[in-house]
Coordinates of C-alpha atoms in Angstrom, one line a residue:
Chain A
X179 CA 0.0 0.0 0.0
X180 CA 1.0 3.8 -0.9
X181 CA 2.0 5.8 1.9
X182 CA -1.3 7.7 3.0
X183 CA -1.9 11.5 4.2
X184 CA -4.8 11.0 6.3
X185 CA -7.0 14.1 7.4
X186 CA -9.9 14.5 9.9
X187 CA -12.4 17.2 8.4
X188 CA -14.0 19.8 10.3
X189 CA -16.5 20.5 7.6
X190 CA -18.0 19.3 4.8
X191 CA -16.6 22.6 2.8
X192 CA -13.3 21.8 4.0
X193 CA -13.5 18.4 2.9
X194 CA -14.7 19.2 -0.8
X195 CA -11.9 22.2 -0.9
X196 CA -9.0 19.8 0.1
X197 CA -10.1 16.9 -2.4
X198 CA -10.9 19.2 -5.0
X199 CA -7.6 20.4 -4.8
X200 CA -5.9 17.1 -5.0
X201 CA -5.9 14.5 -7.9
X202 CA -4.6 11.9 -5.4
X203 CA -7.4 12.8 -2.7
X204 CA -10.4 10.8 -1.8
X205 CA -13.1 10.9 1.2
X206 CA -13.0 8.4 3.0
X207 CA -16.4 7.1 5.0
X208 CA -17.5 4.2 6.5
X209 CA -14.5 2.6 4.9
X210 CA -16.2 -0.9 4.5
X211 CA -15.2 -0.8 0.6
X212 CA -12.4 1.8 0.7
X213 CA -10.0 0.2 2.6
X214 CA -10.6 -3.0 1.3
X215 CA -9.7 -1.7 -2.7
X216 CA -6.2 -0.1 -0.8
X217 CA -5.4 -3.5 0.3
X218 CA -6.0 -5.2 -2.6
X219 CA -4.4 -2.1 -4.8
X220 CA -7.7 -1.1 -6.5
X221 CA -7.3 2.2 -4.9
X222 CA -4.2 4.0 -4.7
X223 CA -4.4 7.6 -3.0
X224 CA -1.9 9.4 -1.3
X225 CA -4.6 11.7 0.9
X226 CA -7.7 10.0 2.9
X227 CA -9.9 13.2 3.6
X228 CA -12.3 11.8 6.7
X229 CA -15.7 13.1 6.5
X230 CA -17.3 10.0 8.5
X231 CA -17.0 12.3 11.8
X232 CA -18.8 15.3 10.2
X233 CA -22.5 16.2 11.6
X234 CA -24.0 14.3 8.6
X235 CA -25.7 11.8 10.3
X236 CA -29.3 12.9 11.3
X237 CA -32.7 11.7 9.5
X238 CA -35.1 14.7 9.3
X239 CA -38.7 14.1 8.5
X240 CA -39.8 16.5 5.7
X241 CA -42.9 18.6 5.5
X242 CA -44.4 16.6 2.5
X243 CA -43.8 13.0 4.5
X244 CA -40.2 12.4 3.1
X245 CA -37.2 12.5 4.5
X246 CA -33.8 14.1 4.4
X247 CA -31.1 11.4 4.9
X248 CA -27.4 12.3 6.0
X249 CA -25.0 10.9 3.9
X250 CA -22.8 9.9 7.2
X251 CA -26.3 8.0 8.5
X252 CA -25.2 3.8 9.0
X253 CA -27.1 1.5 7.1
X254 CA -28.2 -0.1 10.0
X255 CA -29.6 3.1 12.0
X256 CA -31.6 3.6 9.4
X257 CA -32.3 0.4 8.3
X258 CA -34.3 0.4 11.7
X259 CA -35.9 4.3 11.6
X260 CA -39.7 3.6 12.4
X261 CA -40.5 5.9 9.4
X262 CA -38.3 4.4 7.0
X263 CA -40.0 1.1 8.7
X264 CA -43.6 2.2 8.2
X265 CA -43.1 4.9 5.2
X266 CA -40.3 3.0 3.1
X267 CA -40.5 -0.8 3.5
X268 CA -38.1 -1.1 -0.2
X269 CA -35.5 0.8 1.9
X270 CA -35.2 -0.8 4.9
X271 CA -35.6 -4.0 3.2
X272 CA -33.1 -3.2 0.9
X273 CA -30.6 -2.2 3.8
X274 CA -30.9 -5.2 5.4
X275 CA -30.9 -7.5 2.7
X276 CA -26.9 -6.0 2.3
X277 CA -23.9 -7.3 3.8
X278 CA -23.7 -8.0 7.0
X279 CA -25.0 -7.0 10.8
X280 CA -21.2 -5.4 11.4
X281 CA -21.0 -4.1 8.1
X282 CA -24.2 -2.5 8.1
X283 CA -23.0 -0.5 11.6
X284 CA -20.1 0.5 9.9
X285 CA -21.3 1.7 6.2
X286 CA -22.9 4.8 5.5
X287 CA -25.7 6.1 3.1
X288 CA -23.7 7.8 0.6
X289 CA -20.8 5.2 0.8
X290 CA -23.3 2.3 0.1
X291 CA -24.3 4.3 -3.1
X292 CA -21.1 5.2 -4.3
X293 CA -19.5 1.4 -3.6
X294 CA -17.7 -0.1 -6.5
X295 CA -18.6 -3.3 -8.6
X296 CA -17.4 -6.4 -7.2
X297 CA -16.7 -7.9 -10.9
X298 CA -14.4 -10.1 -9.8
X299 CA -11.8 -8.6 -12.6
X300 CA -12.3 -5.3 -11.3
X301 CA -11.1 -6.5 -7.8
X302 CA -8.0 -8.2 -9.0
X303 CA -4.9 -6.2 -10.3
X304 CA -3.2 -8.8 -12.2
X305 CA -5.8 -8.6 -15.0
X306 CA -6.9 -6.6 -17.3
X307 CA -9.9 -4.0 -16.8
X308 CA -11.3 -0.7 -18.2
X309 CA -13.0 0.2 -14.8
X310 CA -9.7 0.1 -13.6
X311 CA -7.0 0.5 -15.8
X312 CA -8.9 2.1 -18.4
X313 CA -7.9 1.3 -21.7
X314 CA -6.6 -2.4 -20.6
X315 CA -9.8 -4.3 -21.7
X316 CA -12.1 -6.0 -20.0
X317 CA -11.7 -9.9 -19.0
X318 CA -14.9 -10.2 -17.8
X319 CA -16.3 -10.4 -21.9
X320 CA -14.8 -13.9 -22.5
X321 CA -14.1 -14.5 -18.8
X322 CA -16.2 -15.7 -15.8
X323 CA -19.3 -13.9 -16.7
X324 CA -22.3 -15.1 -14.2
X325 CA -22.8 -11.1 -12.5
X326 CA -22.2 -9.8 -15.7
X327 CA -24.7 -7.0 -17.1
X328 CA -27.7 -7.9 -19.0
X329 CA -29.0 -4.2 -19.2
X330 CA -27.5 -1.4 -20.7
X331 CA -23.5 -2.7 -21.0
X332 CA -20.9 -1.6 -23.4
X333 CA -18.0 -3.5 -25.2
X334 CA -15.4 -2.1 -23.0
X335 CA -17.3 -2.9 -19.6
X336 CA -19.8 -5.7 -18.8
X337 CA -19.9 -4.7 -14.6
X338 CA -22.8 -4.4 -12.8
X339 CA -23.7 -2.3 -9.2
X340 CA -23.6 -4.0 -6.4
X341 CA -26.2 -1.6 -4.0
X342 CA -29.4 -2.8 -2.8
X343 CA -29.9 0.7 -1.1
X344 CA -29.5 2.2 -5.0
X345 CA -32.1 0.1 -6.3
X346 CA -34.8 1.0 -3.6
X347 CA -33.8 4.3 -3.9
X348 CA -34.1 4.6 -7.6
X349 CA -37.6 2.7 -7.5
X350 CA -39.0 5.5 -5.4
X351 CA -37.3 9.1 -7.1
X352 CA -34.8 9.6 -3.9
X353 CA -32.5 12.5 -4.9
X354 CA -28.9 13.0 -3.7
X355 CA -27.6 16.3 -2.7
X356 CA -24.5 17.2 -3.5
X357 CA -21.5 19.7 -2.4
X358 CA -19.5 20.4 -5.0
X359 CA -16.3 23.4 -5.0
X360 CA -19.0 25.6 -6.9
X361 CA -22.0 25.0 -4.0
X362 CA -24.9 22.6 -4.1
X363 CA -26.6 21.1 -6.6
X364 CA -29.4 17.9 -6.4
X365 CA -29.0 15.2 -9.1
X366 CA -32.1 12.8 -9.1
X367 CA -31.3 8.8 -8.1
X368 CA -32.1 7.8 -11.2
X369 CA -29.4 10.1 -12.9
X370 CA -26.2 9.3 -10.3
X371 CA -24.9 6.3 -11.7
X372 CA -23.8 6.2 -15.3
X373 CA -23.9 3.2 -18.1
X374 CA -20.3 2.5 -18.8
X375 CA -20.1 3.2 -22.4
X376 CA -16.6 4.3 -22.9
X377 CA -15.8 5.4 -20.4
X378 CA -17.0 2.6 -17.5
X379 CA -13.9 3.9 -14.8
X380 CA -16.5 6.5 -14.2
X381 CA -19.1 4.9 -12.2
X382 CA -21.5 8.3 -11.4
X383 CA -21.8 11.7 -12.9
X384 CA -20.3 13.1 -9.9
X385 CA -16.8 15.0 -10.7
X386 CA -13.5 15.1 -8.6
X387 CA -14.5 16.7 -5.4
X388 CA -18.1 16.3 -4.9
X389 CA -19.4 14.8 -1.5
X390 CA -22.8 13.4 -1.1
X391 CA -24.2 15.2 1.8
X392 CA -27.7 13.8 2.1
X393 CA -30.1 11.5 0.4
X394 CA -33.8 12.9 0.7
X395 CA -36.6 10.6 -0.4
X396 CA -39.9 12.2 -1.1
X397 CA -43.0 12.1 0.6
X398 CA -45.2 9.5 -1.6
X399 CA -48.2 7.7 -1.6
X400 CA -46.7 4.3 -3.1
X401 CA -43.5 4.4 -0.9
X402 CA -45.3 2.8 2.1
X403 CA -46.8 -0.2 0.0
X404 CA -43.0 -1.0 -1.0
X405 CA -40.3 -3.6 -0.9
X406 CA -37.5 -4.9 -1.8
X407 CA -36.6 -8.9 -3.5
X408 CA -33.2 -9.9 -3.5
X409 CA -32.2 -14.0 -5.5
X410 CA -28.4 -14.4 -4.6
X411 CA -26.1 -18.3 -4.3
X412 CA -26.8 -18.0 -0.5
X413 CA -29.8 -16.9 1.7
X414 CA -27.9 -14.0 3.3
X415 CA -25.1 -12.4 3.2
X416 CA -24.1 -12.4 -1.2
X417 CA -24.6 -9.8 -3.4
X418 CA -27.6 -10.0 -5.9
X419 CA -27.5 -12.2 -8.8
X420 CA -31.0 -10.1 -9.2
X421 CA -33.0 -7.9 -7.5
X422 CA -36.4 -6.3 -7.5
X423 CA -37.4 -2.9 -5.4
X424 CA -41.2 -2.6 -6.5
X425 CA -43.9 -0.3 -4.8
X426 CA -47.9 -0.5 -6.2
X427 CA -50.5 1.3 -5.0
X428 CA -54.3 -0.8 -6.3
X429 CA -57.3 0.5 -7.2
X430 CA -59.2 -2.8 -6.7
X431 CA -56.7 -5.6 -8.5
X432 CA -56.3 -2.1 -11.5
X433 CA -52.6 -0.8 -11.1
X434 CA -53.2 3.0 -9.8
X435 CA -49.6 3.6 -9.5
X436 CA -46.0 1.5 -9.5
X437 CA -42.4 2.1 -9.2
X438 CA -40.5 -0.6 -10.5
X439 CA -36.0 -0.6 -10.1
X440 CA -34.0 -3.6 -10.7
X441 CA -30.2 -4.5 -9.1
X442 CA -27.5 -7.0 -10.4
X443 CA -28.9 -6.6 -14.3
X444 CA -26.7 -3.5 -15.2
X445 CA -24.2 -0.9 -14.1
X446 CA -26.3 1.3 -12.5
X447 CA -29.8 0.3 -10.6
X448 CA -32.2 0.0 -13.2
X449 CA -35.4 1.8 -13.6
X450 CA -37.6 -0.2 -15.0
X451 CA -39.7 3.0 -16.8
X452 CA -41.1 0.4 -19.9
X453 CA -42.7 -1.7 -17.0
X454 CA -44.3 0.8 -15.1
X455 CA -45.9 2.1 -18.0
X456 CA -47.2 -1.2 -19.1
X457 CA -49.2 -1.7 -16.0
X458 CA -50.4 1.1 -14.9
X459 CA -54.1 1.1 -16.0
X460 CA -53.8 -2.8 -16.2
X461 CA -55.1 -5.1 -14.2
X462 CA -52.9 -7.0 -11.9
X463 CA -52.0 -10.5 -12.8
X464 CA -49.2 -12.9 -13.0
X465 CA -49.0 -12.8 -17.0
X466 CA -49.2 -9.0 -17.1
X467 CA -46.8 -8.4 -14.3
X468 CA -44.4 -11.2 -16.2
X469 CA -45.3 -9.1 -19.6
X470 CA -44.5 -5.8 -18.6
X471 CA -40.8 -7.2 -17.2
X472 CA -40.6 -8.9 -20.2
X473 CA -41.6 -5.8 -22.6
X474 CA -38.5 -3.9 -20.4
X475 CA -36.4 -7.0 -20.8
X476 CA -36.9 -6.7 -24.9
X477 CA -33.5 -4.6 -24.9
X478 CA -31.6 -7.1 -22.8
X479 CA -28.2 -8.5 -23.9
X480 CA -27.3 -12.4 -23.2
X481 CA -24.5 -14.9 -23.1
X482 CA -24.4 -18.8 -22.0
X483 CA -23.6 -17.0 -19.1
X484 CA -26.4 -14.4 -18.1
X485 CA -29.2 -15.8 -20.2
X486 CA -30.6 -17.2 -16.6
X487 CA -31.1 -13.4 -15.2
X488 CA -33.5 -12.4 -17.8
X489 CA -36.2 -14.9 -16.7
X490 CA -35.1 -14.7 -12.3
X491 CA -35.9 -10.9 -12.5
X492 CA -38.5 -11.1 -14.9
X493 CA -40.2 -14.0 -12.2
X494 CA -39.4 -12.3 -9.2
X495 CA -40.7 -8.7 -10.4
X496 CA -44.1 -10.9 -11.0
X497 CA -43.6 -12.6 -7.3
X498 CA -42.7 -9.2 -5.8
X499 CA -45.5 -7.3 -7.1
X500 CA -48.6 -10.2 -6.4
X501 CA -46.8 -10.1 -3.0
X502 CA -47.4 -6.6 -2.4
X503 CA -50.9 -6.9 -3.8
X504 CA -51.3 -9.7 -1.2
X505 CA -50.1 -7.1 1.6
X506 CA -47.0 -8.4 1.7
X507 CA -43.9 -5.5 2.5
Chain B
X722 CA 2.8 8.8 7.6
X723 CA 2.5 8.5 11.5
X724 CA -0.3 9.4 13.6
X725 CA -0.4 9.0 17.4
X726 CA -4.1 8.0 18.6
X727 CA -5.6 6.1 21.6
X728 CA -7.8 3.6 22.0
X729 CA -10.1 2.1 25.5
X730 CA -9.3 -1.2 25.2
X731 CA -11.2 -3.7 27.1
X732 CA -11.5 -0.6 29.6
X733 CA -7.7 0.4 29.5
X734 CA -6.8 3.1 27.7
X735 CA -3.8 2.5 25.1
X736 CA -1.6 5.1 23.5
X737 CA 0.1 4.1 20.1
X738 CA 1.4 6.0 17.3
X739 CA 0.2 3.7 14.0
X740 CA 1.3 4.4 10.5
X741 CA -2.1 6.1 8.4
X742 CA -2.4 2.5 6.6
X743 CA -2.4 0.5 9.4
X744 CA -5.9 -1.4 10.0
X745 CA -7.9 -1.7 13.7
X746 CA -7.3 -5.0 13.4
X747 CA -3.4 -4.9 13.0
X748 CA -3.2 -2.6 15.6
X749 CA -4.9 -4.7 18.0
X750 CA -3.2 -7.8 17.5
X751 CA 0.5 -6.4 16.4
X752 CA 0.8 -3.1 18.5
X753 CA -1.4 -3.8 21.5
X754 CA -1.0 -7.6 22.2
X755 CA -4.8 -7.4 21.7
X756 CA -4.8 -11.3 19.9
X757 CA -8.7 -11.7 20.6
X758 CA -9.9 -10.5 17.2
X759 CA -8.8 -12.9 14.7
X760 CA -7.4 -12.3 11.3
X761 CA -9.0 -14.2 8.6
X762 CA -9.9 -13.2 5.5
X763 CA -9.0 -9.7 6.4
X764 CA -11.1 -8.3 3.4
X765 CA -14.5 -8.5 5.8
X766 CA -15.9 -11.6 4.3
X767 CA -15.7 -13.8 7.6
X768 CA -16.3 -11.7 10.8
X769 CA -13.2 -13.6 12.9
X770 CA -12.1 -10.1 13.8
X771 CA -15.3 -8.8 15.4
X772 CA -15.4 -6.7 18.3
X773 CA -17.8 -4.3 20.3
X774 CA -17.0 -0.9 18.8
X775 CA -18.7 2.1 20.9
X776 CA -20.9 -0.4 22.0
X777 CA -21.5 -1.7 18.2
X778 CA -20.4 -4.7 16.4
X779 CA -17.8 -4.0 14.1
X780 CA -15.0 -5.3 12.1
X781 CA -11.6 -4.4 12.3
X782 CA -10.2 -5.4 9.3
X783 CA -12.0 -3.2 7.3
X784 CA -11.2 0.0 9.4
X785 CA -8.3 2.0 9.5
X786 CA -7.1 2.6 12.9
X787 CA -5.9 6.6 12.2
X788 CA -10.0 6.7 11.6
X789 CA -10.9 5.6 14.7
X790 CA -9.0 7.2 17.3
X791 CA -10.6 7.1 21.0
X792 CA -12.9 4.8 20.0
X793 CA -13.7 2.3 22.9
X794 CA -13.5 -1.7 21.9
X795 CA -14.6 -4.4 23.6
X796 CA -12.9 -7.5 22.8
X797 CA -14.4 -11.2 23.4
X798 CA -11.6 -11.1 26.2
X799 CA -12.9 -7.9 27.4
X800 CA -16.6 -9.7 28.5
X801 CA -16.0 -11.7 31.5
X802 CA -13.5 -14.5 32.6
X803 CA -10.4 -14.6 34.3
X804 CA -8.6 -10.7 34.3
X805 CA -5.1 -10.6 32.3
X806 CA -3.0 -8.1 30.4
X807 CA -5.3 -6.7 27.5
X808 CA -8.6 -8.4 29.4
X809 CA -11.2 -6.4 31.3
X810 CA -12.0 -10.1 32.9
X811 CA -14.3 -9.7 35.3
X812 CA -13.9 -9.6 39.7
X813 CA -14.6 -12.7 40.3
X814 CA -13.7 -14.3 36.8
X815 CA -17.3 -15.2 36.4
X816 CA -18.1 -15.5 32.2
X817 CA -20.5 -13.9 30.3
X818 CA -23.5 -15.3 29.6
X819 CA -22.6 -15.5 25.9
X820 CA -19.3 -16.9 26.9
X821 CA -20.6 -19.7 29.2
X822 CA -23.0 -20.6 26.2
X823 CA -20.6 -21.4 24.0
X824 CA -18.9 -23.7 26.3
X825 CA -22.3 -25.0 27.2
X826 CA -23.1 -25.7 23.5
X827 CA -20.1 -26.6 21.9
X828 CA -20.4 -23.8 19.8
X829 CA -17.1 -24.6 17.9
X830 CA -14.4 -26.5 17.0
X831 CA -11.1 -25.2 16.4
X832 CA -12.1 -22.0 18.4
X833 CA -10.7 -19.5 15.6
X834 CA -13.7 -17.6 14.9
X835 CA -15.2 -17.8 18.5
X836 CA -14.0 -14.6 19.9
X837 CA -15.5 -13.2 16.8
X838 CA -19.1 -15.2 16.9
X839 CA -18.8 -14.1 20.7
X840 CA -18.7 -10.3 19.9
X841 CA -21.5 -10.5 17.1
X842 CA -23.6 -12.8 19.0
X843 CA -23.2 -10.1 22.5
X844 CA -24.2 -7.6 19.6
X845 CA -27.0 -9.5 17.6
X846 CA -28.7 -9.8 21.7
X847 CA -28.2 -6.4 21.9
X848 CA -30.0 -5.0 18.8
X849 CA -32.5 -7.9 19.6
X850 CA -33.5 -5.6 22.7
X851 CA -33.3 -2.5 20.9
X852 CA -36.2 -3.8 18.1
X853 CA -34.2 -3.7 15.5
X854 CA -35.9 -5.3 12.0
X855 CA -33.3 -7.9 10.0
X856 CA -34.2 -9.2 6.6
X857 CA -36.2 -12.0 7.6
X858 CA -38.5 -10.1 10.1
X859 CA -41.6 -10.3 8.9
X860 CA -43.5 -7.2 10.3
X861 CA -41.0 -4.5 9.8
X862 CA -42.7 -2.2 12.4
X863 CA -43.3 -4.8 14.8
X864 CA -41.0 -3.2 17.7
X865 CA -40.3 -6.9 19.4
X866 CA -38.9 -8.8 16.6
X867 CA -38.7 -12.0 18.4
X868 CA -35.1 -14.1 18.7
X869 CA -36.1 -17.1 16.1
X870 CA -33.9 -19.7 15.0
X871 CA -34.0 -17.8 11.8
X872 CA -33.8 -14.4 13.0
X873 CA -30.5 -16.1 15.2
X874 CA -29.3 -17.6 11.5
X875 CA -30.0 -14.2 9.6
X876 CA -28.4 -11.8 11.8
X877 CA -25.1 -14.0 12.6
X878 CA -24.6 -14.9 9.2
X879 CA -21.7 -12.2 9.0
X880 CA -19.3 -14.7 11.0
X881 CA -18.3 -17.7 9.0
X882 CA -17.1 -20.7 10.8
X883 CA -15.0 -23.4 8.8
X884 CA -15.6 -26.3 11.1
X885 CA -19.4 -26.0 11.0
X886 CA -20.1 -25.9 14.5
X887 CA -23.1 -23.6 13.4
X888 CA -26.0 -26.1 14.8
X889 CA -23.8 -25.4 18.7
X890 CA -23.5 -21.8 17.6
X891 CA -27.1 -21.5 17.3
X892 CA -27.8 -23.1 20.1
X893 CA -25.7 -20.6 22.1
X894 CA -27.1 -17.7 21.3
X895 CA -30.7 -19.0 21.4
X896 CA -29.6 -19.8 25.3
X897 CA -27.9 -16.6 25.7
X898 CA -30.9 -14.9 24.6
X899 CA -33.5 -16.8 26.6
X900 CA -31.4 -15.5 29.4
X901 CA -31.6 -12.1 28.8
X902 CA -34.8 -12.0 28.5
X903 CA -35.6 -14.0 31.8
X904 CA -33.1 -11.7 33.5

């Protein structure tokens, strides 16, 4: 490992001045994916600006029945917020359907968003990878290819995002706020992470220097009718092979309103905008629930490899939705 | 670079100037004589370096020890038994409850991962009382999620043990907990 300026910040414009400043900078937060990429040699910086100390790490209700998430907030504090219990069941599910119970104390809500793929490639330095090393290739095309993208991939990069948080986010219009060296701006969930086209080393649209300060999730009338589905190799404790954030709100069995978001079928969580607008106005069944996944799932690209993820997500978007018809959260 | 930082460990507290890169864990184990937590994986995959952290569970491998400066740790040493250098032990060496239901249960094997089971299990109780929801609670604003064989399974499943002593493991912490909430 590189020898490593570390700094405590005082405040959040302090922190975005000095990593602004600094090519070699980055914030550091919970640390649960940071330090593991300096081990392994991912992530080579010469200055860790702290910012996990910083007062950003309150949950404020907000006048229209949303709330205003600090970025520095654990997973696991507000994995178990009553209102994010009652109000948001897709977030809290999605929380605590990542990692594990120590992890979950340790990683916070803008450092779960901003965590890196775990493509197996991108993790290990002795091969070749454009998220990496960009311009090296990427070993994941002819390589072990079982996470790889369905949705939305490019030639050079085949990587997938590894949040649940993202995806349950995404589903119901959460917007990150941002600091950046020129003030604040707020950039929509569904706009933070990027495809990879060529350029797949840049995972978000956020530049050098920006630090997420808060997440706020609006007040909604679908949100509390929400949750989150997660298929993975083991019951707990493994990222998703595919996962389904879906909130409905049912007029009788007629689709008033949904919010559909996928995880583990593309490099960013994937809002599933083709899907929503199939059902709402239909009425709810298994064959138009598997339809409308399917009419999303028209653009989706396969190998031997990934061809299984088109029909799990497209199945457990139909189970996830007839569960939440059936009062399920 | 160098940084001098404390930490209360297992209720002493411990000066020690660490380089920025070195981890909690390494810390612990090479600059405090701290050997409870356990290296293994050390890329936070099998929870053998678990310890209370502020009163949380919390890995050590995956921290940097610059980061954490004053924190206070509890180390599986650190909950009962006999006192000794690094130990908070306990007046009359009496175990923890936790502790004693390990023995009680043969809750491992080779006894690698135990101080870290120990820590996570102590925590798992803990967050138990507090209500806290884990995925496989089925009424998320139920404030009493109740301590289940699978609720036990879900929320420990962040410590990995190689010898499969998971079916004594269980039984600990289902003991442990019965305990508790007798007590």
């Amino acid at each position: 490992m590189k020898e490593l300026t570390y700094h405590r910040a005082t405040d959040a414009a302090e922190a975005v001045a000095l990593v602004a400043a600094d090519s070699d900078a980055r914030f550091l937060g919970g640390g649960t994916n940071l330090v593991d990429h300096l081990k392994l040699g991912v992530a080579r910086p010469g200055t860790l600006v702290d910012v996990s100390r910083l007062p950003l790490d309150a949950v404020e209700e907000l006048p229209d029945g949303g709330l205003r998430i600090g970025a520095a907030v654990r997973n696991s504090d507000l994995a178990a917020h009553p209102v994010v219990r009652r109000g948001f069941p897709a977030v809290a599910r999605a929380l605590l359907a990542g990692a594990s119970g120590q992890i979950r104390h340790q990683a916070t809500t803008a450092g779960n968003l901003l965590q890196r793929t775990r493509c197996v490639y991108f993790q290990d330095v002795t091969t070749p990878c454009n998220k990496r090393e960009p311009g090296s290739g990427c070993s994941a095309l002819g390589g072990y290819g079982r996470y790889n993208a369905v949705l939305g991939a490019s030639e050079a990069c085949v990587a997938t995002h590894p949040s649940d948080l993202a995806v349950a986010l995404t589903a119901l219009d959460a917007v990150a706020v941002v600091l950046g060296p020129d003030g604040e701006r707020r950039i929509p969930l569904t706009e933070l992470h990027r495809l990879p086209g060529h350029h797949p080393e840049r995972d978000t649209v956020l530049d050098h220097g920006d630090l997420v300060t808060a997440v706020e999730l609006p007040g909604s009338a679908v949100a509390p009718a929400s949750t989150y589905a997660k298929a993975r190799d083991r019951a707990s404790y493994a990222f998703a092979l595919v996962s389904v954030a879906a909130a409905v709100d049912l007029d009788g069995d007629v689709v008033r309103d949904v919010r559909l978001a996928w995880g583990g079928v593309a490099h960013r969580p994937w809002r599933a905008y083709v899907a929503e607008e199939a059902l709402r106005g239909a009425v709810l069944t298994e064959e138009t629930a598997r339809e409308a996944a399917a009419a999303e799932l028209a653009a989706a690209t396969t190998t031997d490899q990934t061809a299984y993820k088109v029909a799990m997500v497209r199945n457990l978007t139909a189970h996830t939705l007839l569960r939440l018809a059936g009062g399920a959260r | 670079m160098d940084a001098d930082i404390a930490l209360i460990v297992d209720g002493e507290r411990r000066a020690v100037t660490v380089d920025t890169r070195t981890t909690l864990l390494d810390a612990l184990r090479e600059r405090l004589g701290a050997t409870q937590p356990k290296k293994g994986c050390d890329h936070g995959q099998c929870g053998s370096c678990t310890v209370l952290l502020d009163g949380r569970r919390h890995l050590t491998c995956l921290a940097l020890a610059v980061a954490h400066d004053g924190a206070e740790i509890v180390t599986a040493g650190g909950l009962g038994g006999p006192g000794g250098p690094g130990s908070l032990g306990s007046p009359d060496g009496a175990l923890h409850p936790v502790q004693q239901a390990f023995l009680d249960h043969d809750g491992f094997q080779c006894g690698y991962c135990t101080p870290g089971q120990v820590c996570s299990a102590v925590g798992v109780l803990d967050e138990l009382r507090a209500g806290h929801p884990s995925l496989v609670t089925e009424d998320l604003a139920a404030e009493d999620p109740t301590g289940s064989d699978d609720e036990i399974r879900e929320r420990m499943s962040g410590n990995l043990c190689r010898c499969g002593a998971y079916a004594g493991i269980l039984a600990a912490v289902r003991q442990a907990g019965t305990q508790e909430a007798r007590a």
